[in-house]
Coordinates of C-alpha atoms in Angstrom, one line a residue:
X282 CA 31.5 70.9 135.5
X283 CA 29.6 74.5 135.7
X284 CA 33.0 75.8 137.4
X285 CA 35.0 74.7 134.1
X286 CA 32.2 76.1 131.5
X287 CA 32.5 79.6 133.5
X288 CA 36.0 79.2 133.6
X289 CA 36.3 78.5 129.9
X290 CA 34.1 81.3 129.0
X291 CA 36.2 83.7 130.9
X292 CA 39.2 82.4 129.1
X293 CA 37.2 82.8 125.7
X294 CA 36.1 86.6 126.6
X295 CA 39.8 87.7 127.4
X296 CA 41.0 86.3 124.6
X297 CA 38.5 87.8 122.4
X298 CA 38.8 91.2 124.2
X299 CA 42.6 91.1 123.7
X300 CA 42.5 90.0 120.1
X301 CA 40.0 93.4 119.4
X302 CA 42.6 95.3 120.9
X303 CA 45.6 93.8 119.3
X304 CA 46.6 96.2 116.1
X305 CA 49.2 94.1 113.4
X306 CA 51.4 96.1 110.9
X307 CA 52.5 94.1 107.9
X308 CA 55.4 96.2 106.2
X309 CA 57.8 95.9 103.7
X310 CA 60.0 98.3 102.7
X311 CA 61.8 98.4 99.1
X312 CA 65.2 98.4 98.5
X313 CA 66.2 97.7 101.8
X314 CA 69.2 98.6 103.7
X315 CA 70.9 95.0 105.1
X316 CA 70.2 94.4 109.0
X317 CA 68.6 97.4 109.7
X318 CA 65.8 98.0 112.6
X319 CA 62.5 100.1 112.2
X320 CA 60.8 101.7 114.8
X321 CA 57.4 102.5 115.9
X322 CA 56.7 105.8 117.9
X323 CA 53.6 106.3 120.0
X324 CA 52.6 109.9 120.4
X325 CA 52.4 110.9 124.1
X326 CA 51.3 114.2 126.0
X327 CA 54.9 116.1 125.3
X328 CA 56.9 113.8 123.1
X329 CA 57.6 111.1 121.3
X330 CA 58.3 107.5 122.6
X331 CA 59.7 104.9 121.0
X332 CA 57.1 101.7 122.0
X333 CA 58.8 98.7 119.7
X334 CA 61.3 98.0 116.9
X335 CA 62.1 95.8 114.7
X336 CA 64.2 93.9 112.2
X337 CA 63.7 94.4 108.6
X338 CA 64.7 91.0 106.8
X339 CA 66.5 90.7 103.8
X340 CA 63.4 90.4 101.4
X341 CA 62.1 94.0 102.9
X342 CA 59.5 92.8 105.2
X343 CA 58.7 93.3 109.3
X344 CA 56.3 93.1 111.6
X345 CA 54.5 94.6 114.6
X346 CA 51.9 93.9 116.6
X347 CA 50.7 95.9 119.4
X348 CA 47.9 95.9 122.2
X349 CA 45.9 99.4 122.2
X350 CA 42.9 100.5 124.2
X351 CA 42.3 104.0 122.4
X352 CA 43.2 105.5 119.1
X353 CA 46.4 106.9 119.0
X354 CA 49.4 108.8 116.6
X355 CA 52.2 106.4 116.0
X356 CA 55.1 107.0 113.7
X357 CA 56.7 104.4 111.3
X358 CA 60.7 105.4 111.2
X359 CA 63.8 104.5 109.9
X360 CA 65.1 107.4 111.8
X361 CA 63.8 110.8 112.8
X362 CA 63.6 112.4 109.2
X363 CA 62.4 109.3 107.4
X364 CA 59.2 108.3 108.9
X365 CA 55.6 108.1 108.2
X366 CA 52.6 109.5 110.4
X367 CA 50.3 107.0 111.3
X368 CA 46.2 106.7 113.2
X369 CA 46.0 103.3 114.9
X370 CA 43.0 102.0 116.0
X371 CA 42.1 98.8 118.4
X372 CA 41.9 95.8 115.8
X373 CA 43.3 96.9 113.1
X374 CA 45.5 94.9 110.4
X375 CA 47.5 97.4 108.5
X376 CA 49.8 96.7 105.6
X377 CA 52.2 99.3 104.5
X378 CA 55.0 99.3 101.5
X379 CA 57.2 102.2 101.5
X380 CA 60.4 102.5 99.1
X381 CA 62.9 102.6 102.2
X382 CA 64.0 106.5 102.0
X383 CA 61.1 107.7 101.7
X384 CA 58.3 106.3 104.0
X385 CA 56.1 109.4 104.1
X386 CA 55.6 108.3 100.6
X387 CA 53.5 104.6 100.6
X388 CA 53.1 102.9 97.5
X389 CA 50.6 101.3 99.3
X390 CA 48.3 101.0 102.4
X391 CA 45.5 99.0 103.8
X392 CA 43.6 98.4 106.9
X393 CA 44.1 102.1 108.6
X394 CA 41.4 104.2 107.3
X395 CA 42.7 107.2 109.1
X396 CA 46.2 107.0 107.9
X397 CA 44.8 106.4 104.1
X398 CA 43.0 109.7 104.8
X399 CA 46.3 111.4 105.8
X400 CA 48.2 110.2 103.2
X401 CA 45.6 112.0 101.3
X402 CA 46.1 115.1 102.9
X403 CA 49.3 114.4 102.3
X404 CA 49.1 114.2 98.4
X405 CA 47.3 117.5 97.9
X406 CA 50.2 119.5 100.8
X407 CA 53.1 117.7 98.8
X408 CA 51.4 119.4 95.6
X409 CA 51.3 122.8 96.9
X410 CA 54.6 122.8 98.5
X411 CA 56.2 121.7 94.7
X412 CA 53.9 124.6 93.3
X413 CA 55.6 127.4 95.8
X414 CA 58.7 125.7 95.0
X415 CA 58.5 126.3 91.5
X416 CA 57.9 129.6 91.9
X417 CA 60.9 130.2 93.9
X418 CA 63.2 129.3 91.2
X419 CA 61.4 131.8 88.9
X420 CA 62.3 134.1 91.3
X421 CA 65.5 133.1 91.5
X422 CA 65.8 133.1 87.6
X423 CA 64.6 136.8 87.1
X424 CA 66.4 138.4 90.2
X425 CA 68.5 140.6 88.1
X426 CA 65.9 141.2 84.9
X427 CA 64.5 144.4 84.4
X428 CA 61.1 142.9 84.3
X429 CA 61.3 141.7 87.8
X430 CA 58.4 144.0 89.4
X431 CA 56.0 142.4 86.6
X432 CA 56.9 138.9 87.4
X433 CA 56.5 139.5 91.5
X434 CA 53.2 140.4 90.9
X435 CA 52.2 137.3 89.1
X436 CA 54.6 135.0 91.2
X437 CA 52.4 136.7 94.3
X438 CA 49.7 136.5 92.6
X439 CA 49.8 133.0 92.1
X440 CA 51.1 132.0 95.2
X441 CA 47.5 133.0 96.8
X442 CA 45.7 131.0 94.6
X443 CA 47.6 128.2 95.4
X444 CA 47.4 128.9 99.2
X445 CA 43.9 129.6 99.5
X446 CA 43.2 126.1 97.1
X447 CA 45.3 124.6 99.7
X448 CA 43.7 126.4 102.5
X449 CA 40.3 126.1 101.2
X450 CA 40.7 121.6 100.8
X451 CA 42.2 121.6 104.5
X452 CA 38.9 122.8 105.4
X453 CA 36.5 121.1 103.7
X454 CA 38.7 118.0 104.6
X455 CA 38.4 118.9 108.1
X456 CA 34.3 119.2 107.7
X457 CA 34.5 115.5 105.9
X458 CA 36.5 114.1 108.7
X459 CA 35.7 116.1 112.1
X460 CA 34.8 113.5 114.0
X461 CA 38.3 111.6 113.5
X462 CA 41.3 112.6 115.3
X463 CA 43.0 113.0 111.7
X464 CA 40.8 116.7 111.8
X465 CA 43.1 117.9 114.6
X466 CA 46.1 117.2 113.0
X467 CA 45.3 119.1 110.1
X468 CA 44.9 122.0 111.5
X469 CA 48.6 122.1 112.0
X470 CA 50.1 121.4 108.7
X471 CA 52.7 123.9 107.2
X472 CA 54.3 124.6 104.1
X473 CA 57.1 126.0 104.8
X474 CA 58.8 126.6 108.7
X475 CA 56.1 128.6 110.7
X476 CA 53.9 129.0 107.3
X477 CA 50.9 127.2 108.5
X478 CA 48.2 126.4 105.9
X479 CA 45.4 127.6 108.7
X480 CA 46.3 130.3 111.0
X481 CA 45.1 130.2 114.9
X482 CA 43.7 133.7 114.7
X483 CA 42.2 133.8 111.3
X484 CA 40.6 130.4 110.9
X485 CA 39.7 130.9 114.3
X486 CA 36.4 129.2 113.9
X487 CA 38.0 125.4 112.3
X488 CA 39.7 125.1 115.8
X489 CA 37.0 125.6 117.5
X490 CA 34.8 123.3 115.6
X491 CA 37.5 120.8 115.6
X492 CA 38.4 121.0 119.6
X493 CA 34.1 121.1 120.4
X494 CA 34.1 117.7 118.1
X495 CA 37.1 115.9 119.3
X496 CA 36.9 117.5 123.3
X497 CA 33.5 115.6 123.1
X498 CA 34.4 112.1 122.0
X499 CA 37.8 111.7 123.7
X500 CA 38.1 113.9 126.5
X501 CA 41.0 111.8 128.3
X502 CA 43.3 111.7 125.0
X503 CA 46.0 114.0 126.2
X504 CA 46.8 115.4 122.9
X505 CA 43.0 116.5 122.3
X506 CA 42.9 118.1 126.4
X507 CA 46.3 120.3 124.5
X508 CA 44.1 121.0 121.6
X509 CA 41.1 122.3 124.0
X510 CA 43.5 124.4 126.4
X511 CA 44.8 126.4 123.6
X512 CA 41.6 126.7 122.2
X513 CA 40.2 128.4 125.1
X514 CA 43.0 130.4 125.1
X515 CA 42.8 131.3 121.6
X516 CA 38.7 132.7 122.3
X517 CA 40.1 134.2 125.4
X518 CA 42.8 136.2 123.2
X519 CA 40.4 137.0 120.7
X520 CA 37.9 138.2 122.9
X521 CA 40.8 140.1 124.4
X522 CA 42.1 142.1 121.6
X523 CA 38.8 143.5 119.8
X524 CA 39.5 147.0 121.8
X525 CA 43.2 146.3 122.8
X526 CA 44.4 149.2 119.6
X527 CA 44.9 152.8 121.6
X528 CA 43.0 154.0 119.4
X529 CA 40.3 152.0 120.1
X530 CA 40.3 152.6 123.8
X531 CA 36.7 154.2 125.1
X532 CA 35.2 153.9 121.3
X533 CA 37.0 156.8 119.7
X534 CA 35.5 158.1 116.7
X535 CA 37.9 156.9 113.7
X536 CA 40.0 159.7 112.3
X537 CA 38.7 161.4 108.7
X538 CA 40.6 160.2 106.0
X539 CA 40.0 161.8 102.5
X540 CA 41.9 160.3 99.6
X541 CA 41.5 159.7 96.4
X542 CA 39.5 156.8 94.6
X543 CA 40.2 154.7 91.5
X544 CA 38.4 157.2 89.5
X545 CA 40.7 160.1 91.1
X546 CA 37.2 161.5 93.0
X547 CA 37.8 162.4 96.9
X548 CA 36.3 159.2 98.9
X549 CA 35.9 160.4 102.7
X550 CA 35.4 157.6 105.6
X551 CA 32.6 159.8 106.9
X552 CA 30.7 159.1 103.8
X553 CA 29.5 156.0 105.4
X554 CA 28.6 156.6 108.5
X555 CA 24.9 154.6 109.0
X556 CA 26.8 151.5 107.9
X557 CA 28.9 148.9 110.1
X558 CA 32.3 149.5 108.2
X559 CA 35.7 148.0 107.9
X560 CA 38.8 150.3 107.6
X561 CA 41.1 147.9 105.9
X562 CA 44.8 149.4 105.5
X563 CA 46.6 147.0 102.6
X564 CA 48.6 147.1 99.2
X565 CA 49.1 144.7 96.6
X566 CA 52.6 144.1 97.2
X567 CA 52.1 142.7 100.7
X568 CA 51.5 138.7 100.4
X569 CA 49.5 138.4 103.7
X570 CA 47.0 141.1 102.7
X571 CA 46.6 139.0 99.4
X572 CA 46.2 136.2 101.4
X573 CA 43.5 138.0 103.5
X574 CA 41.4 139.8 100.3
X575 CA 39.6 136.4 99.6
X576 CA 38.2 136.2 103.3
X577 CA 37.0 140.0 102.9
X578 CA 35.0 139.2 99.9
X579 CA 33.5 136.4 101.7
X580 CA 32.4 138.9 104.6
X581 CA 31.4 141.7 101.9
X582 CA 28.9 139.2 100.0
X583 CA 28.0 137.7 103.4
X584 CA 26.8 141.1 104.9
X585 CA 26.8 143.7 102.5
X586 CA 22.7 143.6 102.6
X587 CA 22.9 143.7 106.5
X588 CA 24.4 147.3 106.3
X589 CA 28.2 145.9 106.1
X590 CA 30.8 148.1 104.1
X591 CA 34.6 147.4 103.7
X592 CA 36.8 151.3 102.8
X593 CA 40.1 149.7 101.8
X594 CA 43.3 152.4 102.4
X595 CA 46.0 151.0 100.2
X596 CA 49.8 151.4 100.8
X597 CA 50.9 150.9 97.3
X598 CA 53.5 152.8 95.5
X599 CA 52.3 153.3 91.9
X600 CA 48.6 153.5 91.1
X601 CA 49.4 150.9 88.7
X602 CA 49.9 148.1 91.1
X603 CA 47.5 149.3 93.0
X604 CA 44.2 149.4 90.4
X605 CA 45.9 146.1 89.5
X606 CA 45.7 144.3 93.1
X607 CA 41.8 145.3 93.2
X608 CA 41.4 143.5 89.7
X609 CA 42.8 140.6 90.4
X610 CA 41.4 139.9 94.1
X611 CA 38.3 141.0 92.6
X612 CA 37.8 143.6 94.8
X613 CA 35.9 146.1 92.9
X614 CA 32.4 145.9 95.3
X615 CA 33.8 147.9 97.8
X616 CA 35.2 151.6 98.8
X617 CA 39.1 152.4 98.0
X618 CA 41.3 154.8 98.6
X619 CA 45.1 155.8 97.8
X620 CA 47.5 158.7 97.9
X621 CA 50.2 155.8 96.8
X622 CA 52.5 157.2 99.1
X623 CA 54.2 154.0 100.5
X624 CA 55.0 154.2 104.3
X625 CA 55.0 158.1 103.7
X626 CA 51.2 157.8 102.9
X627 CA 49.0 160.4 105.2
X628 CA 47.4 157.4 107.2
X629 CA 50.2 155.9 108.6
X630 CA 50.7 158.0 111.5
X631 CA 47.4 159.1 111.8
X632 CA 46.5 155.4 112.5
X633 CA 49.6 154.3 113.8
X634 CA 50.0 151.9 111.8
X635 CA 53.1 149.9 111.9
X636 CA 52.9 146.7 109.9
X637 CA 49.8 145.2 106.9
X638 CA 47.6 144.0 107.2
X639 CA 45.9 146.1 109.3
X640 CA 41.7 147.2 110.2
X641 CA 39.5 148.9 112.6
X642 CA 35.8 147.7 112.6
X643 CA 33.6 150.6 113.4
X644 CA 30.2 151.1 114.5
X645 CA 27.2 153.3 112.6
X646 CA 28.7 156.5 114.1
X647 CA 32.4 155.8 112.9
X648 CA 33.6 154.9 116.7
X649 CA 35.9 151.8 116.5
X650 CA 34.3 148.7 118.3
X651 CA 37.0 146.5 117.3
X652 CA 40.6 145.9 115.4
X653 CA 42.9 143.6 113.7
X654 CA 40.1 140.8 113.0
X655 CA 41.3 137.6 110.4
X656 CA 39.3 135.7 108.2
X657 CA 37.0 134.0 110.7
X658 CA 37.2 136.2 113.3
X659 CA 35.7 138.8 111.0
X660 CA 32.5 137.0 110.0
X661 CA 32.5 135.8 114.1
X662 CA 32.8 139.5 115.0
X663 CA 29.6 141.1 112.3
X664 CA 27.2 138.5 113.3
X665 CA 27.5 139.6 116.7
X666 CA 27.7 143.2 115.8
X667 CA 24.8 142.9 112.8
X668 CA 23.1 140.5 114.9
X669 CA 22.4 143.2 117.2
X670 CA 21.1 145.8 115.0
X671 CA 19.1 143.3 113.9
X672 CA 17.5 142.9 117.2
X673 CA 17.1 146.8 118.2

């Protein structure tokens, strides 16, 4: 009698532990396509593989049901372009409806809290990719108009506000969800081939606070191990490259520049020495500086008081454009300086400077301690170097 009361509470436990385990997704999919199959793909190390299928009956609906120790990335698909991005978790009961050509588009889901949440993201990427696309076609529209150069500066112009609103929601949606394995994938989203919303160098510090979350709470999930090797490679890199410019090699005192200002007074670089400084070479026609101004001012208001200063060198080729880029990136704290020269500008080969954005970070005595720092790696780079003053 006590054997079959053990016996029967073994059975019981199983079947409880397997029924935790067991996921269920409840589809249907409008405006179906007659005996067609859908297919669910589980995310592994290096690729996708396709774990179960099944038939989608006449009235639209199908189901799956899975058994899952861990959460894991599954896609829903029709085929490999139609096909919706999904977070599974043990237990779960999901229900999805999708029209049928466009399942990265739900009308509706329940019971995945993680793919709700990427849906989300979804929403606001889908918004900015129609907003760049928009533009585009204004592009397109004033190609041949005289009034071209005036309508690139406001199609660039808002272009950056519409990437750094996009960039700016990825990461406060990545502090919301940081725990969840949804964080990592958004630090890969693009909108547009290679045009990623956060950048590996620049954002530098959102994949590291992402891999230190996620490397803690599944260190086994093989697509969170990727996430932490390239990481560590990324710090490696960074670390690398702060004196990897020749001319940054043994601390060499940064070469005197004397150019005009906005106000047509001579500006030199040597006029601040005392402060930490940024040599930042830029113009307004270049859509990455644009895209880089915003983290600048960030760093200027950040640690200006500390003894931070930022002399900007633009690139531009009429001072028009140029006075007009530090307007509208409200830029106007800071030292600039111009002989709107283009690539024929004075500072080009006295810095070597082959593409823009471009910087040097140098010390009190004008030596340059570091180059070519991005958004994050910036503000990583003056609390070390401030940090230190600080402390002497």
């Amino acid at each position: 009698m006590k054997n079959d009361l053990l016996m029967f509470l073994i059975v019981g436990i199983v079947a409880l532990s397997c029924k935790s385990n067991n996921i269920e997704i409840n589809g249907k999919l409008i405006n179906p396509t007659k005996k067609e199959y859908i297919y669910l793909d589980e995310l592994q190390p290096d690729k996708l593989v396709t774990v179960d299928s099944a038939m989608v009956s006449e009235d639209g609906t199908f189901t799956f049901s899975r058994n899952i120790e861990n959460p894991s990335f599954y896609l829903l698909k029709t085929d490999e372009t139609n096909f919706l991005t999904m977070l599974l978790e043990p237990g779960q009961n999901i229900k999805i409806s999708a029209y049928r050509d466009s399942l990265n588009y739900p009308v509706n889901i329940s019971g995945s809290k993680g793919t709700i949440k990427m849906n989300d993201y979804n929403i606001e990427l889908r918004k900015t990719i129609s907003q760049l696309t928009s533009l585009r076609e204004v592009y397109l529209q004033n190609l041949a108009t005289p009034d071209m150069p005036v309508v690139m500066d406001r199609l660039d112009s808002l272009a950056n506000i519409y990437l750094n609103n996009l960039n700016a929601f990825t990461k406060k949606y990545i502090d919301e969800n940081l725990t969840s394995l949804i964080s990592m994938v958004a630090l890969y989203q693009q909108v547009a081939p290679n045009e990623y919303v956060l950048h590996p160098e620049k954002d530098l510090k959102y994949f590291v606070k992402v891999d230190s979350a996620l490397f803690l709470k599944y260190p086994e999930y093989e697509p969170v191990k990727s996430l932490h090797e390239q990481v560590q490679s990324l710090v490696a890199d960074f670390k690398g490259k702060e004196l990897s410019s020749p001319a940054a090699e043994g601390g060499a005192i940064a070469p005197e520049i004397s150019l005009p200002g906005p106000r047509g007074d001579t500006i030199k670089l040597s006029s601040t020495r005392g402060k930490v400084v940024l040599l930042d070479f830029w113009a307004s026609w270049c859509a990455p500086c644009r895209r880089e101004n915003p983290s600048l001012v960030k760093a200027y208001e950040m640690y200006h008081g500390k003894g931070f200063e930022i002399f900007q060198v633009s690139l531009d080729k009429t001072r028009e454009a140029w006075l007009k880029g530090i307007e509208d990136d409200h830029l106007e704290k800071w030292l600039h300086v111009s002989d709107v020269k283009y690539w024929n500008s004075i500072v080009v080969p006295l810095y070597s400077i082959e593409s823009i954005p471009a910087n040097f970070l140098l010390d009190k005595d004008g030596r340059i301690i570091a180059s070519n720092l991005r958004g994050d790696m910036l503000q990583v780079k003056l609390e070390e170097v401030l940090g230190m003053e600080a402390i002497k």
